[in-house]
PDB file of C-alpha atoms in Angstrom:
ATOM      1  CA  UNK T1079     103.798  84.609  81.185  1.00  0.00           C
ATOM      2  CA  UNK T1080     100.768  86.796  82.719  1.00  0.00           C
ATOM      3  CA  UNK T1081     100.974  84.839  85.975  1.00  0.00           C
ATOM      4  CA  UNK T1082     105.028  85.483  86.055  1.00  0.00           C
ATOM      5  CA  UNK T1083     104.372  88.768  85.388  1.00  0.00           C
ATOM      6  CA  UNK T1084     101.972  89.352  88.085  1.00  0.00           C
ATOM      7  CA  UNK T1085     104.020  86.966  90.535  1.00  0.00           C
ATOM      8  CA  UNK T1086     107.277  89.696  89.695  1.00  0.00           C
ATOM      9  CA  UNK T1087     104.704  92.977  90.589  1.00  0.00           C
ATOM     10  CA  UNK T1088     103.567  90.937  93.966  1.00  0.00           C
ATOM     11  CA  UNK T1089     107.135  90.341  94.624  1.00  0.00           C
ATOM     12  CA  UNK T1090     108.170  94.370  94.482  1.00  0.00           C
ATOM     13  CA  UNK T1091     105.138  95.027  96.548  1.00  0.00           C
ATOM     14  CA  UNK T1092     105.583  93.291  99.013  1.00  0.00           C
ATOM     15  CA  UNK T1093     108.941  94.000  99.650  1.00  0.00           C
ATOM     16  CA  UNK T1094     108.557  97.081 100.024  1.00  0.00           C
ATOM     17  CA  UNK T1095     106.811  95.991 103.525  1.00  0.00           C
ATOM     18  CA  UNK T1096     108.152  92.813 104.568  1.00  0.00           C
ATOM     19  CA  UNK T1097     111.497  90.888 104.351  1.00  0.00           C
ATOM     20  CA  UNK T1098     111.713  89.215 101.219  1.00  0.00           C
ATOM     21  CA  UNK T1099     112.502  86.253 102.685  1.00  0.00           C
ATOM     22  CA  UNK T1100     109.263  86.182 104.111  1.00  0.00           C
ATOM     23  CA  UNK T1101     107.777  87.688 100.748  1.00  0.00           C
ATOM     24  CA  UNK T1102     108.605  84.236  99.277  1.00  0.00           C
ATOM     25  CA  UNK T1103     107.586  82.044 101.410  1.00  0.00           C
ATOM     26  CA  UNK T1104     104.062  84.071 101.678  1.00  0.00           C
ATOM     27  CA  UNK T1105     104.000  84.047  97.373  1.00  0.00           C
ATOM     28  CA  UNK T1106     104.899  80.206  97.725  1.00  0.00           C
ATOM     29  CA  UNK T1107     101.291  79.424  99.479  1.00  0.00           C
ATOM     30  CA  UNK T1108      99.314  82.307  98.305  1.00  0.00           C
ATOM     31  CA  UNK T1109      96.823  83.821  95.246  1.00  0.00           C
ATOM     32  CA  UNK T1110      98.767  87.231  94.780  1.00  0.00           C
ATOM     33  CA  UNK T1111      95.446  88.587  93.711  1.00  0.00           C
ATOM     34  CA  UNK T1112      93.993  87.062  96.975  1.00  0.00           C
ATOM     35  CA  UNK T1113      97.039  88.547  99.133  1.00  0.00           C
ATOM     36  CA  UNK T1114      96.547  92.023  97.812  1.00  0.00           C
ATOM     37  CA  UNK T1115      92.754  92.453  97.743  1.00  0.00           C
ATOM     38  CA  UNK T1116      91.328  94.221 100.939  1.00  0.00           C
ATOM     39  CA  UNK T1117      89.976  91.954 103.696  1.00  0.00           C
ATOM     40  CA  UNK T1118      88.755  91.868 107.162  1.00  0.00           C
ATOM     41  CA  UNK T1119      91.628  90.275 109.168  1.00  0.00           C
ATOM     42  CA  UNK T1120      92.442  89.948 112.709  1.00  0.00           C
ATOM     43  CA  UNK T1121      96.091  92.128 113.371  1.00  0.00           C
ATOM     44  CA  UNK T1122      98.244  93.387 116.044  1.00  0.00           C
ATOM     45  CA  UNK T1123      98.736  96.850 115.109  1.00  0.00           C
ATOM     46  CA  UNK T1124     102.328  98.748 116.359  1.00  0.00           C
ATOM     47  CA  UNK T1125     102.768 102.220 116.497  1.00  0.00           C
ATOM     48  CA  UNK T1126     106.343 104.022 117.379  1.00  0.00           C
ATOM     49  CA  UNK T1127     107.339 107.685 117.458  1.00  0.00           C
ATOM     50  CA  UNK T1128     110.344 109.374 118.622  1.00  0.00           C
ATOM     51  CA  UNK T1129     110.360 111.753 121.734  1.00  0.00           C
ATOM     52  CA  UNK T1130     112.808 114.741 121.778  1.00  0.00           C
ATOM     53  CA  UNK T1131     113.258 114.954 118.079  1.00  0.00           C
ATOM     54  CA  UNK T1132     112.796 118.720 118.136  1.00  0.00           C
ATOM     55  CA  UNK T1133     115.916 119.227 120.227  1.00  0.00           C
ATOM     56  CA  UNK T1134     118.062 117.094 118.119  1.00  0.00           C
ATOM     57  CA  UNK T1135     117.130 118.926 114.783  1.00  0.00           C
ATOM     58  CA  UNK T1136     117.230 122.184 116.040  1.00  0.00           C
ATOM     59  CA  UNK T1137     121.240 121.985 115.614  1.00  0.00           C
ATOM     60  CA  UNK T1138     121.521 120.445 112.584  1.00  0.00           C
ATOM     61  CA  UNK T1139     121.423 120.634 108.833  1.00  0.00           C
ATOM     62  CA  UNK T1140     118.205 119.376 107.289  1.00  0.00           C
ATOM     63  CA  UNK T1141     120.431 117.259 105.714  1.00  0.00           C
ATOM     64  CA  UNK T1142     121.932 115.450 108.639  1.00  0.00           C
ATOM     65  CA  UNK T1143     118.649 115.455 110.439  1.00  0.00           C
ATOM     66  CA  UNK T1144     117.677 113.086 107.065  1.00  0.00           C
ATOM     67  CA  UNK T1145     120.673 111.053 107.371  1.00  0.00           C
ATOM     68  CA  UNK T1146     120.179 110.265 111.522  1.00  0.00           C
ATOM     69  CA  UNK T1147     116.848 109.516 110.232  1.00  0.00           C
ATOM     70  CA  UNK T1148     117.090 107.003 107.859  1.00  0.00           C
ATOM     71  CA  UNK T1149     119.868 105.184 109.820  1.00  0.00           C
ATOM     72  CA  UNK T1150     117.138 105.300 112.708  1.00  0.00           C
ATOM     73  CA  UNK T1151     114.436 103.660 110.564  1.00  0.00           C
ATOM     74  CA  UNK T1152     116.961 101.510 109.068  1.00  0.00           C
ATOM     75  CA  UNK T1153     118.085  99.953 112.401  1.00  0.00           C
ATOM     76  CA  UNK T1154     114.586  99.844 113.693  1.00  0.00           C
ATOM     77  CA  UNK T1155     112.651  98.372 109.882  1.00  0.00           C
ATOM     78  CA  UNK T1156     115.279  95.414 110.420  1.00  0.00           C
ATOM     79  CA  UNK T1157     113.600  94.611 113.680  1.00  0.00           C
ATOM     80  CA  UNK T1158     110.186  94.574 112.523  1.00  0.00           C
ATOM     81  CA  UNK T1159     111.249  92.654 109.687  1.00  0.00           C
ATOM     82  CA  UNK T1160     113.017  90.231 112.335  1.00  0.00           C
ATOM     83  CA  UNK T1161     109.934  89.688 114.580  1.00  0.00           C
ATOM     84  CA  UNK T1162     108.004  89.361 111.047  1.00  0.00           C
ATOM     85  CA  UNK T1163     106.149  92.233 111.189  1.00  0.00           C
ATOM     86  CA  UNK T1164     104.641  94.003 108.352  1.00  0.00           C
ATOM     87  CA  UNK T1165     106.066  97.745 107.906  1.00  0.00           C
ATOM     88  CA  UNK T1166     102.926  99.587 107.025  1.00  0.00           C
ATOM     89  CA  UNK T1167     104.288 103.522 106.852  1.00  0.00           C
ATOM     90  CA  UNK T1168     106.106 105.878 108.116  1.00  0.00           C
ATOM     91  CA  UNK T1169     104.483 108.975 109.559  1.00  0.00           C
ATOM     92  CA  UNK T1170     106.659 112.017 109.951  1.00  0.00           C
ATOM     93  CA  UNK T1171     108.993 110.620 112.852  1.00  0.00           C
ATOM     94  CA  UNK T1172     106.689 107.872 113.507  1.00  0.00           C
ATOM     95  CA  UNK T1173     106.731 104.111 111.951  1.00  0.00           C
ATOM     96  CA  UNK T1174     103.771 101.633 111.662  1.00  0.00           C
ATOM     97  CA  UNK T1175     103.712  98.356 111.740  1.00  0.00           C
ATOM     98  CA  UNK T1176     101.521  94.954 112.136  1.00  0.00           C
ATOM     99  CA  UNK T1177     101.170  91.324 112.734  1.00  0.00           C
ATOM    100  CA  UNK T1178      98.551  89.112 111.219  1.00  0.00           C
ATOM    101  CA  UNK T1179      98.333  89.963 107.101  1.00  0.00           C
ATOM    102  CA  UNK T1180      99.554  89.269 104.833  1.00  0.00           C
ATOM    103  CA  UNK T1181      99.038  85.773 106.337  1.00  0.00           C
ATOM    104  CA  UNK T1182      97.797  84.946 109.911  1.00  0.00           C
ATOM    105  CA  UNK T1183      99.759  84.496 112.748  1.00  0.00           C
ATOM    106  CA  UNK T1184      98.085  82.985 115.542  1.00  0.00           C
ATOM    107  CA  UNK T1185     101.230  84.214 117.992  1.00  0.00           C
ATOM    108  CA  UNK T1186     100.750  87.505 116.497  1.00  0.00           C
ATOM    109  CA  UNK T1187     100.486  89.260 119.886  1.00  0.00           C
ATOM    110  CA  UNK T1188     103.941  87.991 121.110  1.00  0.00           C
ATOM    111  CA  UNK T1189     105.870  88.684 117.935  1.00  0.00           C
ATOM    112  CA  UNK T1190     104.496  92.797 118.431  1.00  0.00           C
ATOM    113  CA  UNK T1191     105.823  92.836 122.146  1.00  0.00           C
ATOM    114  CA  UNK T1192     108.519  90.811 120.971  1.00  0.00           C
ATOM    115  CA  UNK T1193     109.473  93.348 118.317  1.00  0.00           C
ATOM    116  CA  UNK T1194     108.766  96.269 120.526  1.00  0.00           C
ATOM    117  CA  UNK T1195     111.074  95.858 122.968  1.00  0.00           C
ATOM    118  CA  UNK T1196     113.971  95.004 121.006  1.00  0.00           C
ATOM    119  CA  UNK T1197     112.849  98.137 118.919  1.00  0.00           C
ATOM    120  CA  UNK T1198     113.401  99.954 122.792  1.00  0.00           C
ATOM    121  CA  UNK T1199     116.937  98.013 122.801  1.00  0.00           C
ATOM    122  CA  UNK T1200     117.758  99.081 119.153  1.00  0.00           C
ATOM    123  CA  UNK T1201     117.006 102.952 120.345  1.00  0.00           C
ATOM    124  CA  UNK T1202     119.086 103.300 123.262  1.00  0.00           C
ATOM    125  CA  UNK T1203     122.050 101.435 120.971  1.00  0.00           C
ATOM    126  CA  UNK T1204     121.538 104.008 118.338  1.00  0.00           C
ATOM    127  CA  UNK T1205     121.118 106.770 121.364  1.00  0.00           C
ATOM    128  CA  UNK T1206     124.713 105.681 122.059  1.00  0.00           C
ATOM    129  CA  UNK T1207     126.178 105.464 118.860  1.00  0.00           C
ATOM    130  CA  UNK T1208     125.276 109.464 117.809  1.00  0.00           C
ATOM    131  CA  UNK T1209     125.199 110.581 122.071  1.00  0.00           C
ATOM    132  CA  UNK T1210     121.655 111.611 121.615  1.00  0.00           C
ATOM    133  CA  UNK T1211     120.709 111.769 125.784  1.00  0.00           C
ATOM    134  CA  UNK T1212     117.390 113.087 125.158  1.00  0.00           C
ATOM    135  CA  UNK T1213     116.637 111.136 122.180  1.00  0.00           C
ATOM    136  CA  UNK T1214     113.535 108.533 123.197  1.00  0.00           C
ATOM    137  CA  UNK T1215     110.681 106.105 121.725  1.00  0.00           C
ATOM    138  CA  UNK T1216     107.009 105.629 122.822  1.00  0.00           C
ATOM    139  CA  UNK T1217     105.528 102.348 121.179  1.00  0.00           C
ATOM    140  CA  UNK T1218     101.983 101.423 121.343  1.00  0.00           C
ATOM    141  CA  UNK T1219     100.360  97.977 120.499  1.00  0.00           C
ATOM    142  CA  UNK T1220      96.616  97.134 120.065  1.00  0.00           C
ATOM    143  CA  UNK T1221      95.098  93.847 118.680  1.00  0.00           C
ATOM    144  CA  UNK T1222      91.229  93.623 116.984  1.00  0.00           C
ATOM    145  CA  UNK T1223      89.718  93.507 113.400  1.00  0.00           C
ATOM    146  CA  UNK T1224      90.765  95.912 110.643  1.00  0.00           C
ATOM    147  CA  UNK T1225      90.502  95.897 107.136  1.00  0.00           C
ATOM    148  CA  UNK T1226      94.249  95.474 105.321  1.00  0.00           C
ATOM    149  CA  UNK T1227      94.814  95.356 101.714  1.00  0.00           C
ATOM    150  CA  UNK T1228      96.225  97.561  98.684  1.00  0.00           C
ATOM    151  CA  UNK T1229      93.940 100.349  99.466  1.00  0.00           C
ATOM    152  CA  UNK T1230      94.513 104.170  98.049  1.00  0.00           C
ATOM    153  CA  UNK T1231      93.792 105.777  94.788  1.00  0.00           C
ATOM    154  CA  UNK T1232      94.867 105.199  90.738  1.00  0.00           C
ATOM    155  CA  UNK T1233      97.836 107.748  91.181  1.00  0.00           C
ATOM    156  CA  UNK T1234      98.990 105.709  94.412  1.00  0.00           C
ATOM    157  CA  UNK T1235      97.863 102.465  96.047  1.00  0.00           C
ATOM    158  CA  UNK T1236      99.323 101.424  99.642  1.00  0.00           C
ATOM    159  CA  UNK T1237      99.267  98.079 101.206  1.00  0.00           C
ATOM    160  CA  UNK T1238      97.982  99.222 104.463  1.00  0.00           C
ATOM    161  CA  UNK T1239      95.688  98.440 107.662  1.00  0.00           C
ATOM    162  CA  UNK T1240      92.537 100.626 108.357  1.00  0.00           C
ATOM    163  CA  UNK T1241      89.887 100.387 111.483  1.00  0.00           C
ATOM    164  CA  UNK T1242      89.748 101.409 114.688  1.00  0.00           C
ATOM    165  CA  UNK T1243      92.340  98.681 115.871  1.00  0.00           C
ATOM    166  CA  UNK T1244      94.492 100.618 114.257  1.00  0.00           C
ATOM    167  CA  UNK T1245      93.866 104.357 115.820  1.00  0.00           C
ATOM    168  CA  UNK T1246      93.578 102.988 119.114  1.00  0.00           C
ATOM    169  CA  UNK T1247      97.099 101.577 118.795  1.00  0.00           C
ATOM    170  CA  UNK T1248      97.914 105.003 117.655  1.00  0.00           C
ATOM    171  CA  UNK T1249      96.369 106.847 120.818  1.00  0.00           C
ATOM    172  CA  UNK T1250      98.032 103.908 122.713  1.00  0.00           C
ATOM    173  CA  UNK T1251     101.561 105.149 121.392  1.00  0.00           C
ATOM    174  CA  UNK T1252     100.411 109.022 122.773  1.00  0.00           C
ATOM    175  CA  UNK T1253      99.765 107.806 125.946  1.00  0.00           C
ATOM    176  CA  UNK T1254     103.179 106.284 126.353  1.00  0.00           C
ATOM    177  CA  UNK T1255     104.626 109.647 127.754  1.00  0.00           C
ATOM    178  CA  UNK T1256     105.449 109.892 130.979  1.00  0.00           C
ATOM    179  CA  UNK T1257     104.390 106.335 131.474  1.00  0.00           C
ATOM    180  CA  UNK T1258     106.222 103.727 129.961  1.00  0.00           C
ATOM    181  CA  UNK T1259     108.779 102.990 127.055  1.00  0.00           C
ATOM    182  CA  UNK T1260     105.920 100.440 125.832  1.00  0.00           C
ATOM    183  CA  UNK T1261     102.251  99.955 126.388  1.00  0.00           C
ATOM    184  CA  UNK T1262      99.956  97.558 125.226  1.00  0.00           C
ATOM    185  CA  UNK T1263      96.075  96.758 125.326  1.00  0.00           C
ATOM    186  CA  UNK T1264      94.167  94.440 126.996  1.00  0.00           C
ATOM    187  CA  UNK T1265      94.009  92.149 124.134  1.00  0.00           C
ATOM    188  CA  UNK T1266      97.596  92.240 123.436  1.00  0.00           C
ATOM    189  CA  UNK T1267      98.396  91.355 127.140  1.00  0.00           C
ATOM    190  CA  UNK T1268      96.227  88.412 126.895  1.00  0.00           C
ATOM    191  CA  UNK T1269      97.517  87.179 123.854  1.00  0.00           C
ATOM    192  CA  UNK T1270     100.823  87.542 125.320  1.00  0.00           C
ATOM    193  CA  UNK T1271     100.671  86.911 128.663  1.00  0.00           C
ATOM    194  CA  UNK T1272     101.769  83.233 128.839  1.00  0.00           C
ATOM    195  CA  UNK T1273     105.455  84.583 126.905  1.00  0.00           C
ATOM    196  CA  UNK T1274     105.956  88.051 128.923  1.00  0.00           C
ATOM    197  CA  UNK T1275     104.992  89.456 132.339  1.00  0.00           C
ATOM    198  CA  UNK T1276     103.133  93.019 132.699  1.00  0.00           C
ATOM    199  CA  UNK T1277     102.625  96.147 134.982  1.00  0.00           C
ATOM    200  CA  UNK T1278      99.671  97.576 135.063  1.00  0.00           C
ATOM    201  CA  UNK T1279      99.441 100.808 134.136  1.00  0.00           C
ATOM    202  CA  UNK T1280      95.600 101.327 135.107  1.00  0.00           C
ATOM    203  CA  UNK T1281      93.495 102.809 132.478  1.00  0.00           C
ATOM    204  CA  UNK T1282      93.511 105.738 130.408  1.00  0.00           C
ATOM    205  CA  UNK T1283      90.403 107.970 128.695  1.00  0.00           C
ATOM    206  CA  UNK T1284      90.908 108.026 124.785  1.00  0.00           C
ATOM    207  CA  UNK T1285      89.393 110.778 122.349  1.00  0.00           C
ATOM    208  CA  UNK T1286      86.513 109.044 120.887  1.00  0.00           C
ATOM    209  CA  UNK T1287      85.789 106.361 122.969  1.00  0.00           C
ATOM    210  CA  UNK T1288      83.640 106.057 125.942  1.00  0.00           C
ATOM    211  CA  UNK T1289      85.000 103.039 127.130  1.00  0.00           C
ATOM    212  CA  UNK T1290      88.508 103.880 128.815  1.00  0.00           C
ATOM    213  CA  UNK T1291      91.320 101.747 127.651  1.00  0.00           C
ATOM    214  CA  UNK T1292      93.220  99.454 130.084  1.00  0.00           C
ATOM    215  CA  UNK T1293      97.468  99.678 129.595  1.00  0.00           C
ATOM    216  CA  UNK T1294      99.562  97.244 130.487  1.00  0.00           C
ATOM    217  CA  UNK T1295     103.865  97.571 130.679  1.00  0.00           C
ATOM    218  CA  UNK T1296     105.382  94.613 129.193  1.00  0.00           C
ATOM    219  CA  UNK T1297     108.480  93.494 131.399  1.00  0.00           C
ATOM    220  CA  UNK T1298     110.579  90.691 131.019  1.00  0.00           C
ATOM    221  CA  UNK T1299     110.331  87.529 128.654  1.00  0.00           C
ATOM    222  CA  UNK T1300     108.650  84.924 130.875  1.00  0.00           C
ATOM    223  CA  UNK T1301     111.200  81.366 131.948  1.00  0.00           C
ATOM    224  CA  UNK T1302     110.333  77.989 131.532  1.00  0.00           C
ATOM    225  CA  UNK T1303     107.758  76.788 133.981  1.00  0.00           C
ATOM    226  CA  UNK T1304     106.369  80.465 134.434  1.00  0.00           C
ATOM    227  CA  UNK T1305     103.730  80.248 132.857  1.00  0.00           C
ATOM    228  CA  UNK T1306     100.334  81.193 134.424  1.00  0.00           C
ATOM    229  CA  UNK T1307     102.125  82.602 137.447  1.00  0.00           C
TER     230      UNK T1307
END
């Protein structure tokens, strides 16, 4: 009865974060003690925000600003879910999500790009729908170790990703303007590279790294027999 019980709290965790279908599965092969307790793990962090959200608040109800919201993260959520992402939070108008944890996925890289440009594909559908013109996305994706787990205090515990993986992808994301709909790392590209071709974008300085940080525009999925070209 103790194990159901603790299966059942697992169960509303996680789906809170993934698509339960997924949740099961995972539950099916896993310790939930062991899925929840923090770990080192190797992730593809995502990180999406919305350009020109100032102008389309600034003539409309809080209210219906709230409602066009959560129809946006709706339609985009369902993606992430699709591509079998984890959603980690949302930040103001921005969403996180990543790839790798609860369980690994060795294609973890492709799912992200994957994910982000249907997420592109999902904005200018929703752009149409409401006839937002000026209404845009910026995603970011960066893959290396973090730590992911419940993580937070007694009043409120997360399941989350923390490390630097994860606030590069995040600077990533702010260099997106002015650039490209979707940039990616170094080690996304080359996790991805044999499924989708890139442009590079050269590289970029970052607050709080010396090193600067090679982009890379992912284009079209790759055809059968293009790989390596």
């Amino acid at each position: 009865r103790e194990r159901q019980a603790e299966l059942a709290r697992t169960v509303r965790t996680f789906e809170r974060f993934m698509d339960p279908e997924v949740v099961r599965r995972v539950l099916h092969h896993e310790d939930a003690n062991a899925l929840l307790a923090p770990r080192s793990c190797e992730i593809t962090v995502l990180f999406s925000d919305i350009r020109g959200f100032t102008r389309l608040s600034e003539k409309r109800s809080a209210v219906e600003v709230v409602r066009l919201l959560d129809d946006y993260f709706s339609r985009q959520v369902a993606v992430i879910f699709r591509h079998g992402g984890t959603l980690d939070k949302f930040i103001g108008d921005a969403v996180m999500a990543f790839w790798g944890a609860p369980q690994p996925n060795p294609a973890q890289q492709r799912a992200a790009v994957a994910c982000a440009l249907e997420m592109r594909r999902e904005m200018e559908r929703f752009r149409a729908d409401y006839g937002f013109e000026d209404f845009d996305i910026g995603v970011g994706i960066h893959s290396g170790p973090a730590v992911v787990g419940m993580i937070g205090s007694e009043q409120r515990y997360d399941f989350t990703a923390i490390g630097d993986t994860v606030n590069l992808a995040s600077r990533i994301e702010g260099l997106t303007k002015d650039r490209a709909g979707v940039l990616v790392s170094e080690a996304t590209r080359r996790g991805a590279e044999a499924y989708y071709r890139f442009r590079a974008h050269g590289s970029a300085a970052v607050k709080g790294r010396e090193q600067a940080v090679e982009l890379y525009e992912p284009l079209e999925e790759r055809g059968d027999g293009d790989e390596g070209r």
